[in-house]
Amino acid sequence: MINISIKRKLLLYNIIIQILILFLFSFSLYKTLEISAKDKLESTLKVILLDVVDDIIEHKEQMNSRDFDEEKEYKFKPLYIRLLKIQEQYKIIKSTTFTDEIKIDIDTLKKLKLNQINFEYQKNYIISKIKIQIDNKDYIVEVATDFSAINSTLENLIYILIFIVPIILILSITGGYFLIYKSFLPIEKLLLNLKSINASDLSKRLESKNINDEINLLSQEINNLLQRLEVSFNKISQFSSDASHELKTPLTIIRGEIEIALRKDRTSNEYKKTLSNCLDEILTIQQTIDDLLFLAKKEHEVLEQTEEIIYLDEVVLEAYTQMQTFAKLKNINLICDIEEPLQINGHHELLKIAIKNILKNAIIFSYKNNTVTISNYKKEDAFIICIKDEGIGISIQDQEKIFDKFYRTDKSRNKDSGGTGLGMSIVEKIVKIHKGKIKIQSEENIGTKVYFLFKGTKL
């Protein structure tokens, strides 16, 4: 198929449609005029025929000598009139100069009904006929004419159409091209503006007017798309930079440890210490890569097992038990408060990972000898898990970015926490997998509350 622009396609379709419309209009007009002219001609012949019949019946004694002068009387030319007597064969009683092209069929004449007008078309002639009785004898009166008047009218119409139709077609095509050009002008401007936008600068926006038309709506949607793309590109750029930094730092440490160890001979313990330090950094790299792979997976790839009904109190209790030792090491009092057994559809191990991540952060960033509380309860239609600490808190600015990959708050930007900066992103993804929401309330130097909100399953 020929690859042409939409404008040219529309122009081509416009030309084809206009030609079809004008052709159908011309044909309909021609046929309408033809039928109307024939109806008018039949009506005229009917009047003349009845007038002739009345004269014949009124002057039946002189029918053989009577002249048919209706052509002059009605000023209608050409007009052919004749009177036939029907027996076994027909006999012409009286006739004007009748054309030989009009044939007589005796069988057809015999089949005519009495006093009923019939019309017959032969070649270029129309014949009106009526069967009458005079002194119990059957007669046929025929009045005929040709189509010269109709043909002349139709020929004039054809000449008019041949002159008018091309003019109308040219005007309609010109008007169609103007409408198409004006309609596509905003789109062409939009495309021109789009060409100036590239991946290196997504801050530009299309001009949008306060007009509620399709082009303006399209511009607004493209601007919204550009806004989302700009945010995504910025996040990807930040992620690439952070990922490079997070992986480069342990590699630099490993290289430094090895270079120092190779400068001179070392004792066995010194080599073990070097290898131990390298192993710690390798484990950090491995944890970072595992976290990145988890975040990169699609939801159906994460959920290898079928969803099942899980009890939130059991998940909370297991996470609480497993984090007890870590809490004691940090001198934190970990409390578990379970109000009632609640159940949802989900994945036991994944949800436990999310809870443990939050618990770990709460323990790490709490002041010594303080309390971290984990509880689950029901509020209206929501099933809630709440983790509360009395730690350093999170600033409002940091709360907006805390779920970004590799993001750490200013107070925890150093590596002492041992995290990869991906924990909160993983938590957010797990909660979304469970069709839940995560909510944070925090004040600096007072503490933080993290809520998991789920839609419950009826028992």
CSV table of C-alpha atoms in Angstrom, one decimal:
chain,number,residue,atom,x,y,z
A,1,MET,CA,0.0,0.0,0.0
A,2,ILE,CA,1.2,3.5,-0.9
A,3,ASN,CA,2.4,5.3,2.2
A,4,ILE,CA,0.8,8.7,2.1
A,5,SER,CA,0.0,11.3,4.8
A,6,ILE,CA,-3.3,11.4,6.6
A,7,LYS,CA,-4.1,14.8,5.0
A,8,ARG,CA,-3.7,13.4,1.5
A,9,LYS,CA,-5.8,10.4,2.5
A,10,LEU,CA,-8.5,12.6,3.8
A,11,LEU,CA,-8.4,14.7,0.6
A,12,LEU,CA,-8.6,11.6,-1.5
A,13,TYR,CA,-11.5,10.3,0.5
A,14,ASN,CA,-13.2,13.7,0.2
A,15,ILE,CA,-12.8,13.7,-3.6
A,16,ILE,CA,-14.2,10.1,-3.9
A,17,ILE,CA,-17.1,10.9,-1.6
A,18,GLN,CA,-18.0,14.1,-3.4
A,19,ILE,CA,-17.9,12.4,-6.8
A,20,LEU,CA,-20.2,9.6,-5.5
A,21,ILE,CA,-22.6,12.1,-3.9
A,22,LEU,CA,-22.7,14.3,-7.1
A,23,PHE,CA,-23.1,11.2,-9.2
A,24,LEU,CA,-26.0,9.9,-7.1
A,25,PHE,CA,-27.6,13.3,-6.9
A,26,SER,CA,-27.3,13.8,-10.7
A,27,PHE,CA,-28.7,10.3,-11.4
A,28,SER,CA,-31.6,10.8,-8.9
A,29,LEU,CA,-32.4,14.1,-10.4
A,30,TYR,CA,-32.3,12.7,-13.9
A,31,LYS,CA,-34.6,9.7,-13.0
A,32,THR,CA,-36.9,11.9,-11.0
A,33,LEU,CA,-37.3,14.3,-13.9
A,34,GLU,CA,-37.8,11.4,-16.4
A,35,ILE,CA,-40.5,9.8,-14.3
A,36,SER,CA,-42.2,13.1,-13.6
A,37,ALA,CA,-42.2,14.0,-17.4
A,38,LYS,CA,-43.6,10.6,-18.2
A,39,ASP,CA,-46.4,11.0,-15.6
A,40,LYS,CA,-47.2,14.4,-17.0
A,41,LEU,CA,-47.2,13.0,-20.5
A,42,GLU,CA,-49.5,10.1,-19.5
A,43,SER,CA,-51.9,12.6,-17.9
A,44,THR,CA,-52.0,14.8,-21.0
A,45,LEU,CA,-52.7,11.7,-23.3
A,46,LYS,CA,-55.4,10.5,-20.9
A,47,VAL,CA,-57.2,13.9,-21.2
A,48,ILE,CA,-56.9,13.9,-25.0
A,49,LEU,CA,-58.0,10.2,-25.2
A,50,LEU,CA,-61.2,10.9,-23.1
A,51,ASP,CA,-62.0,13.9,-25.2
A,52,VAL,CA,-61.6,11.9,-28.4
A,53,VAL,CA,-63.8,9.1,-26.9
A,54,ASP,CA,-66.5,11.6,-26.0
A,55,ASP,CA,-66.5,13.1,-29.5
A,56,ILE,CA,-66.8,9.7,-31.1
A,57,ILE,CA,-69.7,8.6,-28.9
A,58,GLU,CA,-71.5,11.9,-29.3
A,59,HIS,CA,-71.1,11.8,-33.1
A,60,LYS,CA,-71.1,8.1,-33.7
A,61,GLU,CA,-73.1,8.4,-36.9
A,62,GLN,CA,-70.2,10.4,-38.5
A,63,MET,CA,-67.3,8.4,-37.0
A,64,ASN,CA,-66.2,7.2,-40.4
A,65,SER,CA,-65.9,10.7,-41.8
A,66,ARG,CA,-64.8,12.5,-38.6
A,67,ASP,CA,-61.3,14.2,-38.6
A,68,PHE,CA,-59.1,14.1,-35.5
A,69,ASP,CA,-58.0,17.7,-35.0
A,70,GLU,CA,-56.9,17.4,-31.4
A,71,GLU,CA,-53.3,18.1,-32.3
A,72,LYS,CA,-54.3,21.7,-33.2
A,73,GLU,CA,-56.8,22.0,-30.4
A,74,TYR,CA,-54.4,21.0,-27.7
A,75,LYS,CA,-51.3,22.4,-29.5
A,76,PHE,CA,-49.5,19.1,-28.8
A,77,LYS,CA,-47.1,17.7,-31.4
A,78,PRO,CA,-46.7,15.1,-32.6
A,79,LEU,CA,-50.1,13.4,-31.8
A,80,TYR,CA,-51.2,10.2,-33.4
A,81,ILE,CA,-54.9,9.2,-33.1
A,82,ARG,CA,-56.8,6.3,-34.6
A,83,LEU,CA,-60.0,4.3,-34.2
A,84,LEU,CA,-60.0,0.5,-34.6
A,85,LYS,CA,-62.9,-1.9,-34.9
A,86,ILE,CA,-62.2,-5.2,-33.2
A,87,GLN,CA,-63.7,-8.5,-34.5
A,88,GLU,CA,-61.7,-11.5,-35.4
A,89,GLN,CA,-59.2,-9.1,-36.8
A,90,TYR,CA,-58.9,-5.4,-36.4
A,91,LYS,CA,-60.0,-2.7,-38.9
A,92,ILE,CA,-58.8,0.8,-38.9
A,93,ILE,CA,-62.0,3.0,-39.1
A,94,LYS,CA,-60.3,6.4,-38.9
A,95,SER,CA,-56.7,7.6,-38.3
A,96,THR,CA,-54.3,10.5,-38.5
A,97,THR,CA,-51.0,10.0,-40.1
A,98,PHE,CA,-49.9,7.1,-37.8
A,99,THR,CA,-46.2,6.1,-37.7
A,100,ASP,CA,-45.4,2.6,-38.9
A,101,GLU,CA,-43.1,2.1,-35.9
A,102,ILE,CA,-46.2,1.6,-33.7
A,103,LYS,CA,-47.3,-2.0,-34.2
A,104,ILE,CA,-50.7,-3.5,-33.6
A,105,ASP,CA,-51.1,-6.7,-31.7
A,106,ILE,CA,-54.7,-8.1,-32.0
A,107,ASP,CA,-54.3,-10.4,-29.0
A,108,THR,CA,-53.3,-7.5,-26.8
A,109,LEU,CA,-56.2,-5.5,-28.0
A,110,LYS,CA,-58.7,-8.2,-27.3
A,111,LYS,CA,-57.5,-8.6,-23.8
A,112,LEU,CA,-58.2,-4.9,-23.0
A,113,LYS,CA,-60.9,-4.3,-20.4
A,114,LEU,CA,-63.9,-2.2,-21.3
A,115,ASN,CA,-63.7,1.6,-20.5
A,116,GLN,CA,-60.2,1.2,-18.9
A,117,ILE,CA,-57.3,3.3,-20.1
A,118,ASN,CA,-54.0,1.5,-20.6
A,119,PHE,CA,-50.6,2.8,-21.5
A,120,GLU,CA,-48.1,0.9,-23.7
A,121,TYR,CA,-44.5,1.8,-24.5
A,122,GLN,CA,-43.0,0.9,-27.8
A,123,LYS,CA,-39.5,2.0,-28.7
A,124,ASN,CA,-39.6,5.9,-28.5
A,125,TYR,CA,-43.4,6.1,-28.3
A,126,ILE,CA,-46.1,6.0,-25.6
A,127,ILE,CA,-49.6,4.8,-26.6
A,128,SER,CA,-52.8,5.4,-24.5
A,129,LYS,CA,-55.6,2.9,-25.3
A,130,ILE,CA,-59.2,2.5,-24.3
A,131,LYS,CA,-61.8,-0.1,-25.3
A,132,ILE,CA,-65.4,1.2,-25.8
A,133,GLN,CA,-68.7,-0.3,-27.1
A,134,ILE,CA,-70.9,1.4,-29.7
A,135,ASP,CA,-74.0,-0.4,-30.7
A,136,ASN,CA,-72.7,-3.6,-29.0
A,137,LYS,CA,-69.6,-3.5,-31.2
A,138,ASP,CA,-66.0,-3.2,-29.7
A,139,TYR,CA,-63.8,-0.3,-30.7
A,140,ILE,CA,-60.3,0.7,-29.7
A,141,VAL,CA,-59.2,4.3,-29.5
A,142,GLU,CA,-55.5,4.9,-29.5
A,143,VAL,CA,-53.7,8.2,-28.8
A,144,ALA,CA,-49.9,8.2,-29.1
A,145,THR,CA,-47.0,10.5,-29.1
A,146,ASP,CA,-43.2,10.2,-29.0
A,147,PHE,CA,-40.6,11.1,-26.4
A,148,SER,CA,-39.1,14.1,-28.2
A,149,ALA,CA,-40.3,16.6,-25.6
A,150,ILE,CA,-39.1,14.4,-22.7
A,151,ASN,CA,-35.8,13.7,-24.5
A,152,SER,CA,-35.3,17.4,-25.2
A,153,THR,CA,-35.8,18.2,-21.5
A,154,LEU,CA,-33.5,15.4,-20.3
A,155,GLU,CA,-30.8,16.5,-22.8
A,156,ASN,CA,-31.0,20.0,-21.4
A,157,LEU,CA,-30.7,18.6,-17.9
A,158,ILE,CA,-27.6,16.6,-18.9
A,159,TYR,CA,-25.9,19.7,-20.4
A,160,ILE,CA,-26.7,21.7,-17.2
A,161,LEU,CA,-25.3,18.9,-15.1
A,162,ILE,CA,-22.1,18.6,-17.2
A,163,PHE,CA,-21.6,22.3,-16.7
A,164,ILE,CA,-22.6,22.6,-13.0
A,165,VAL,CA,-21.2,19.3,-11.5
A,166,PRO,CA,-17.5,20.0,-12.2
A,167,ILE,CA,-17.8,23.5,-10.8
A,168,ILE,CA,-19.5,22.1,-7.6
A,169,LEU,CA,-16.9,19.4,-7.4
A,170,ILE,CA,-14.0,21.9,-7.7
A,171,LEU,CA,-15.6,24.1,-5.1
A,172,SER,CA,-16.2,21.2,-2.7
A,173,ILE,CA,-12.7,19.8,-3.1
A,174,THR,CA,-11.2,23.3,-2.5
A,175,GLY,CA,-13.4,23.7,0.6
A,176,GLY,CA,-12.5,20.2,1.8
A,177,TYR,CA,-8.8,20.9,1.3
A,178,PHE,CA,-9.1,24.2,3.3
A,179,LEU,CA,-10.9,22.5,6.1
A,180,ILE,CA,-8.4,19.7,6.3
A,181,TYR,CA,-5.5,22.2,6.2
A,182,LYS,CA,-7.0,24.3,9.0
A,183,SER,CA,-7.8,21.2,11.0
A,184,PHE,CA,-4.3,19.8,10.8
A,185,LEU,CA,-2.5,23.1,11.3
A,186,PRO,CA,-2.6,22.8,15.1
A,187,ILE,CA,-1.4,19.2,14.9
A,188,GLU,CA,1.6,20.2,12.7
A,189,LYS,CA,2.5,22.9,15.2
A,190,LEU,CA,2.2,20.3,18.0
A,191,LEU,CA,4.5,17.9,16.1
A,192,LEU,CA,7.0,20.7,15.5
A,193,ASN,CA,7.1,21.5,19.2
A,194,LEU,CA,7.4,17.7,20.0
A,195,LYS,CA,10.5,17.5,17.8
A,196,SER,CA,12.3,20.0,20.0
A,197,ILE,CA,11.9,17.8,23.0
A,198,ASN,CA,14.4,15.0,23.6
A,199,ALA,CA,15.6,12.8,26.5
A,200,SER,CA,18.3,15.2,27.5
A,201,ASP,CA,15.8,17.9,28.2
A,202,LEU,CA,12.2,16.8,29.2
A,203,SER,CA,11.4,20.1,31.0
A,204,LYS,CA,9.8,21.7,27.8
A,205,ARG,CA,6.1,21.6,27.5
A,206,LEU,CA,3.6,22.0,24.7
A,207,GLU,CA,1.6,25.2,24.5
A,208,SER,CA,-1.9,24.6,25.9
A,209,LYS,CA,-4.8,27.0,25.7
A,210,ASN,CA,-7.9,27.0,27.8
A,211,ILE,CA,-10.0,25.6,24.9
A,212,ASN,CA,-11.9,22.4,25.5
A,213,ASP,CA,-11.2,20.8,22.0
A,214,GLU,CA,-9.5,17.6,21.1
A,215,ILE,CA,-6.2,19.2,20.1
A,216,ASN,CA,-5.9,21.0,23.4
A,217,LEU,CA,-6.8,17.8,25.4
A,218,LEU,CA,-4.2,15.9,23.4
A,219,SER,CA,-1.6,18.6,24.3
A,220,GLN,CA,-2.5,18.4,28.0
A,221,GLU,CA,-2.2,14.6,28.0
A,222,ILE,CA,1.2,14.8,26.2
A,223,ASN,CA,2.3,17.4,28.8
A,224,ASN,CA,1.2,15.0,31.6
A,225,LEU,CA,3.1,12.2,29.9
A,226,LEU,CA,6.2,14.4,29.6
A,227,GLN,CA,5.8,15.2,33.3
A,228,ARG,CA,5.7,11.5,34.2
A,229,LEU,CA,8.6,10.7,31.9
A,230,GLU,CA,10.7,13.6,33.3
A,231,VAL,CA,10.1,12.2,36.8
A,232,SER,CA,10.9,8.7,35.7
A,233,PHE,CA,14.1,9.8,33.9
A,234,ASN,CA,15.2,11.7,36.9
A,235,LYS,CA,14.6,8.7,39.2
A,236,ILE,CA,16.5,6.4,36.7
A,237,SER,CA,19.4,8.9,36.6
A,238,GLN,CA,19.5,9.1,40.4
A,239,PHE,CA,19.1,5.4,40.7
A,240,SER,CA,22.0,4.7,38.3
A,241,SER,CA,24.2,7.2,40.2
A,242,ASP,CA,23.3,5.7,43.6
A,243,ALA,CA,23.6,2.1,42.4
A,244,SER,CA,27.1,2.9,41.0
A,245,HIS,CA,28.1,4.6,44.2
A,246,GLU,CA,26.7,1.7,46.4
A,247,LEU,CA,28.5,-0.9,44.4
A,248,LYS,CA,31.7,1.1,43.9
A,249,THR,CA,32.2,1.8,47.6
A,250,PRO,CA,32.6,-1.8,48.7
A,251,LEU,CA,34.7,-2.6,45.6
A,252,THR,CA,37.0,0.3,46.5
A,253,ILE,CA,37.3,-1.0,50.1
A,254,ILE,CA,38.1,-4.6,48.8
A,255,ARG,CA,40.7,-3.2,46.4
A,256,GLY,CA,42.3,-1.1,49.2
A,257,GLU,CA,42.4,-4.1,51.6
A,258,ILE,CA,44.0,-6.3,49.0
A,259,GLU,CA,46.6,-3.7,47.9
A,260,ILE,CA,47.6,-3.1,51.6
A,261,ALA,CA,47.9,-6.8,52.2
A,262,LEU,CA,50.2,-7.2,49.1
A,263,ARG,CA,52.6,-4.5,50.0
A,264,LYS,CA,54.6,-6.8,52.3
A,265,ASP,CA,54.4,-10.2,53.9
A,266,ARG,CA,51.7,-10.5,56.6
A,267,THR,CA,51.0,-12.8,59.4
A,268,SER,CA,48.3,-15.4,59.1
A,269,ASN,CA,46.0,-13.4,61.4
A,270,GLU,CA,46.5,-10.3,59.3
A,271,TYR,CA,45.5,-12.1,56.1
A,272,LYS,CA,42.5,-13.5,57.8
A,273,LYS,CA,41.4,-10.1,59.0
A,274,THR,CA,41.9,-8.8,55.4
A,275,LEU,CA,39.9,-11.7,54.0
A,276,SER,CA,37.2,-11.1,56.6
A,277,ASN,CA,36.9,-7.4,55.7
A,278,CYS,CA,36.7,-8.3,52.0
A,279,LEU,CA,34.0,-11.0,52.8
A,280,ASP,CA,31.9,-8.4,54.6
A,281,GLU,CA,32.0,-6.0,51.6
A,282,ILE,CA,31.2,-8.9,49.2
A,283,LEU,CA,28.2,-9.8,51.3
A,284,THR,CA,27.1,-6.2,51.1
A,285,ILE,CA,27.4,-6.3,47.3
A,286,GLN,CA,25.5,-9.5,47.2
A,287,GLN,CA,22.7,-8.2,49.4
A,288,THR,CA,22.5,-5.1,47.2
A,289,ILE,CA,22.3,-7.1,44.0
A,290,ASP,CA,19.6,-9.5,45.6
A,291,ASP,CA,17.5,-6.5,46.6
A,292,LEU,CA,17.8,-4.9,43.2
A,293,LEU,CA,16.8,-8.2,41.5
A,294,PHE,CA,13.8,-8.4,43.8
A,295,LEU,CA,12.7,-4.9,43.0
A,296,ALA,CA,13.2,-5.5,39.3
A,297,LYS,CA,11.0,-8.5,39.2
A,298,LYS,CA,7.4,-8.2,38.1
A,299,GLU,CA,4.7,-9.1,40.6
A,300,HIS,CA,3.8,-12.5,39.0
A,301,GLU,CA,7.5,-13.4,39.1
A,302,VAL,CA,7.7,-12.6,42.8
A,303,LEU,CA,4.6,-14.6,43.7
A,304,GLU,CA,5.8,-18.1,42.7
A,305,GLN,CA,3.4,-19.6,45.2
A,306,THR,CA,-0.4,-19.3,45.1
A,307,GLU,CA,-2.0,-16.8,47.5
A,308,GLU,CA,-3.3,-18.3,50.7
A,309,ILE,CA,-5.2,-17.1,53.8
A,310,ILE,CA,-2.6,-15.8,56.3
A,311,TYR,CA,-3.1,-14.7,59.9
A,312,LEU,CA,-1.6,-11.4,60.7
A,313,ASP,CA,-1.1,-12.2,64.4
A,314,GLU,CA,1.0,-15.3,63.4
A,315,VAL,CA,3.1,-13.2,61.0
A,316,VAL,CA,3.6,-10.4,63.5
A,317,LEU,CA,4.5,-12.9,66.3
A,318,GLU,CA,7.1,-14.7,64.2
A,319,ALA,CA,8.7,-11.4,63.1
A,320,TYR,CA,8.7,-10.2,66.8
A,321,THR,CA,10.3,-13.4,67.9
A,322,GLN,CA,13.0,-13.4,65.3
A,323,MET,CA,14.0,-9.8,66.0
A,324,GLN,CA,14.2,-10.2,69.8
A,325,THR,CA,17.9,-11.1,69.8
A,326,PHE,CA,18.8,-8.1,67.5
A,327,ALA,CA,16.8,-5.8,69.8
A,328,LYS,CA,18.7,-7.0,72.9
A,329,LEU,CA,22.0,-6.3,71.1
A,330,LYS,CA,20.9,-2.7,70.6
A,331,ASN,CA,19.5,-2.4,74.1
A,332,ILE,CA,16.0,-1.9,72.9
A,333,ASN,CA,12.9,-3.2,74.6
A,334,LEU,CA,10.7,-4.9,71.9
A,335,ILE,CA,7.0,-5.3,72.8
A,336,CYS,CA,4.4,-7.2,70.9
A,337,ASP,CA,0.7,-6.3,71.3
A,338,ILE,CA,-1.8,-8.5,69.5
A,339,GLU,CA,-5.4,-7.6,70.0
A,340,GLU,CA,-7.2,-10.3,67.9
A,341,PRO,CA,-6.5,-12.8,65.2
A,342,LEU,CA,-7.0,-11.2,61.7
A,343,GLN,CA,-6.6,-12.8,58.3
A,344,ILE,CA,-6.0,-11.6,54.8
A,345,ASN,CA,-5.2,-13.2,51.4
A,346,GLY,CA,-1.4,-13.0,50.9
A,347,HIS,CA,2.0,-14.6,51.3
A,348,HIS,CA,3.3,-15.3,54.8
A,349,GLU,CA,7.1,-15.1,54.2
A,350,LEU,CA,7.0,-12.0,52.0
A,351,LEU,CA,4.9,-10.1,54.6
A,352,LYS,CA,7.2,-11.2,57.4
A,353,ILE,CA,10.2,-9.7,55.4
A,354,ALA,CA,8.4,-6.4,55.2
A,355,ILE,CA,7.6,-6.3,58.9
A,356,LYS,CA,11.2,-7.3,59.9
A,357,ASN,CA,12.6,-4.6,57.7
A,358,ILE,CA,10.5,-1.9,59.5
A,359,LEU,CA,11.3,-3.5,62.9
A,360,LYS,CA,15.1,-3.4,62.1
A,361,ASN,CA,14.9,0.3,61.1
A,362,ALA,CA,12.9,1.1,64.3
A,363,ILE,CA,15.5,-0.7,66.5
A,364,ILE,CA,18.5,0.8,64.7
A,365,PHE,CA,17.3,4.4,64.9
A,366,SER,CA,15.9,4.3,68.4
A,367,TYR,CA,17.7,5.7,71.3
A,368,LYS,CA,19.2,3.1,73.7
A,369,ASN,CA,17.0,1.7,76.4
A,370,ASN,CA,13.8,2.9,74.6
A,371,THR,CA,10.8,0.8,73.5
A,372,VAL,CA,9.7,-0.4,70.0
A,373,THR,CA,6.1,-1.7,69.9
A,374,ILE,CA,4.5,-3.8,67.2
A,375,SER,CA,0.8,-4.3,67.3
A,376,ASN,CA,-2.0,-5.5,65.0
A,377,TYR,CA,-5.7,-4.5,65.3
A,378,LYS,CA,-8.9,-3.8,63.4
A,379,LYS,CA,-10.2,-0.3,62.7
A,380,GLU,CA,-13.5,-0.1,60.8
A,381,ASP,CA,-12.9,-2.2,57.7
A,382,ALA,CA,-9.1,-2.0,57.8
A,383,PHE,CA,-6.7,-4.6,59.3
A,384,ILE,CA,-3.7,-2.7,60.6
A,385,ILE,CA,-0.1,-3.6,61.6
A,386,CYS,CA,1.6,-0.7,63.5
A,387,ILE,CA,5.3,-0.4,64.4
A,388,LYS,CA,6.1,2.4,66.8
A,389,ASP,CA,9.5,3.6,68.0
A,390,GLU,CA,10.8,6.4,70.1
A,391,GLY,CA,13.8,7.2,68.0
A,392,ILE,CA,15.3,10.0,66.0
A,393,GLY,CA,12.3,10.4,63.7
A,394,ILE,CA,12.1,11.4,60.1
A,395,SER,CA,11.8,14.9,58.7
A,396,ILE,CA,8.9,15.9,56.5
A,397,GLN,CA,11.3,16.3,53.5
A,398,ASP,CA,12.7,12.8,54.0
A,399,GLN,CA,9.3,11.2,54.4
A,400,GLU,CA,8.5,12.2,50.8
A,401,LYS,CA,11.6,10.3,49.5
A,402,ILE,CA,12.0,7.5,51.9
A,403,PHE,CA,10.6,4.9,49.5
A,404,ASP,CA,13.1,5.9,46.7
A,405,LYS,CA,15.8,3.3,46.0
A,406,PHE,CA,19.1,3.9,47.8
A,407,TYR,CA,17.7,6.9,49.7
A,408,ARG,CA,18.9,7.4,53.2
A,409,THR,CA,17.9,10.2,55.6
A,410,ASP,CA,20.7,12.6,56.5
A,411,LYS,CA,21.0,11.1,60.0
A,412,SER,CA,21.5,7.6,58.5
A,413,ARG,CA,23.4,8.4,55.3
A,414,ASN,CA,26.5,6.7,56.6
A,415,LYS,CA,27.0,3.0,56.3
A,416,ASP,CA,26.9,2.2,60.0
A,417,SER,CA,23.4,0.9,59.7
A,418,GLY,CA,24.6,-1.9,57.5
A,419,GLY,CA,21.7,-1.4,55.1
A,420,THR,CA,21.7,-1.1,51.3
A,421,GLY,CA,19.2,1.7,51.1
A,422,LEU,CA,16.6,-0.6,49.4
A,423,GLY,CA,14.8,-1.8,52.4
A,424,MET,CA,11.9,0.7,52.3
A,425,SER,CA,11.5,0.2,48.5
A,426,ILE,CA,11.1,-3.6,49.1
A,427,VAL,CA,8.6,-3.0,51.9
A,428,GLU,CA,6.5,-0.7,49.7
A,429,LYS,CA,6.5,-3.4,46.9
A,430,ILE,CA,5.5,-6.2,49.3
A,431,VAL,CA,2.6,-4.1,50.7
A,432,LYS,CA,1.4,-3.3,47.2
A,433,ILE,CA,1.6,-7.0,46.3
A,434,HIS,CA,-0.8,-7.6,49.2
A,435,LYS,CA,-3.1,-4.8,47.8
A,436,GLY,CA,-2.4,-2.8,51.0
A,437,LYS,CA,-1.2,0.7,51.8
A,438,ILE,CA,1.7,2.0,53.9
A,439,LYS,CA,1.5,5.1,56.0
A,440,ILE,CA,4.2,7.0,58.0
A,441,GLN,CA,3.7,9.4,60.9
A,442,SER,CA,6.9,10.8,62.3
A,443,GLU,CA,8.3,13.7,64.3
A,444,GLU,CA,12.0,14.4,64.7
A,445,ASN,CA,13.5,13.4,68.0
A,446,ILE,CA,10.1,12.1,69.2
A,447,GLY,CA,9.6,8.9,67.2
A,448,THR,CA,8.0,7.2,64.2
A,449,LYS,CA,4.9,5.2,63.5
A,450,VAL,CA,4.6,3.0,60.4
A,451,TYR,CA,1.2,1.5,59.5
A,452,PHE,CA,0.4,-1.4,57.2
A,453,LEU,CA,-3.3,-1.1,56.1
A,454,PHE,CA,-4.9,-4.2,54.5
A,455,LYS,CA,-8.4,-5.1,53.4
A,456,GLY,CA,-9.5,-8.0,55.5
A,457,THR,CA,-11.0,-11.4,54.6
A,458,LYS,CA,-14.2,-12.5,56.2
A,459,LEU,CA,-14.0,-15.5,58.4
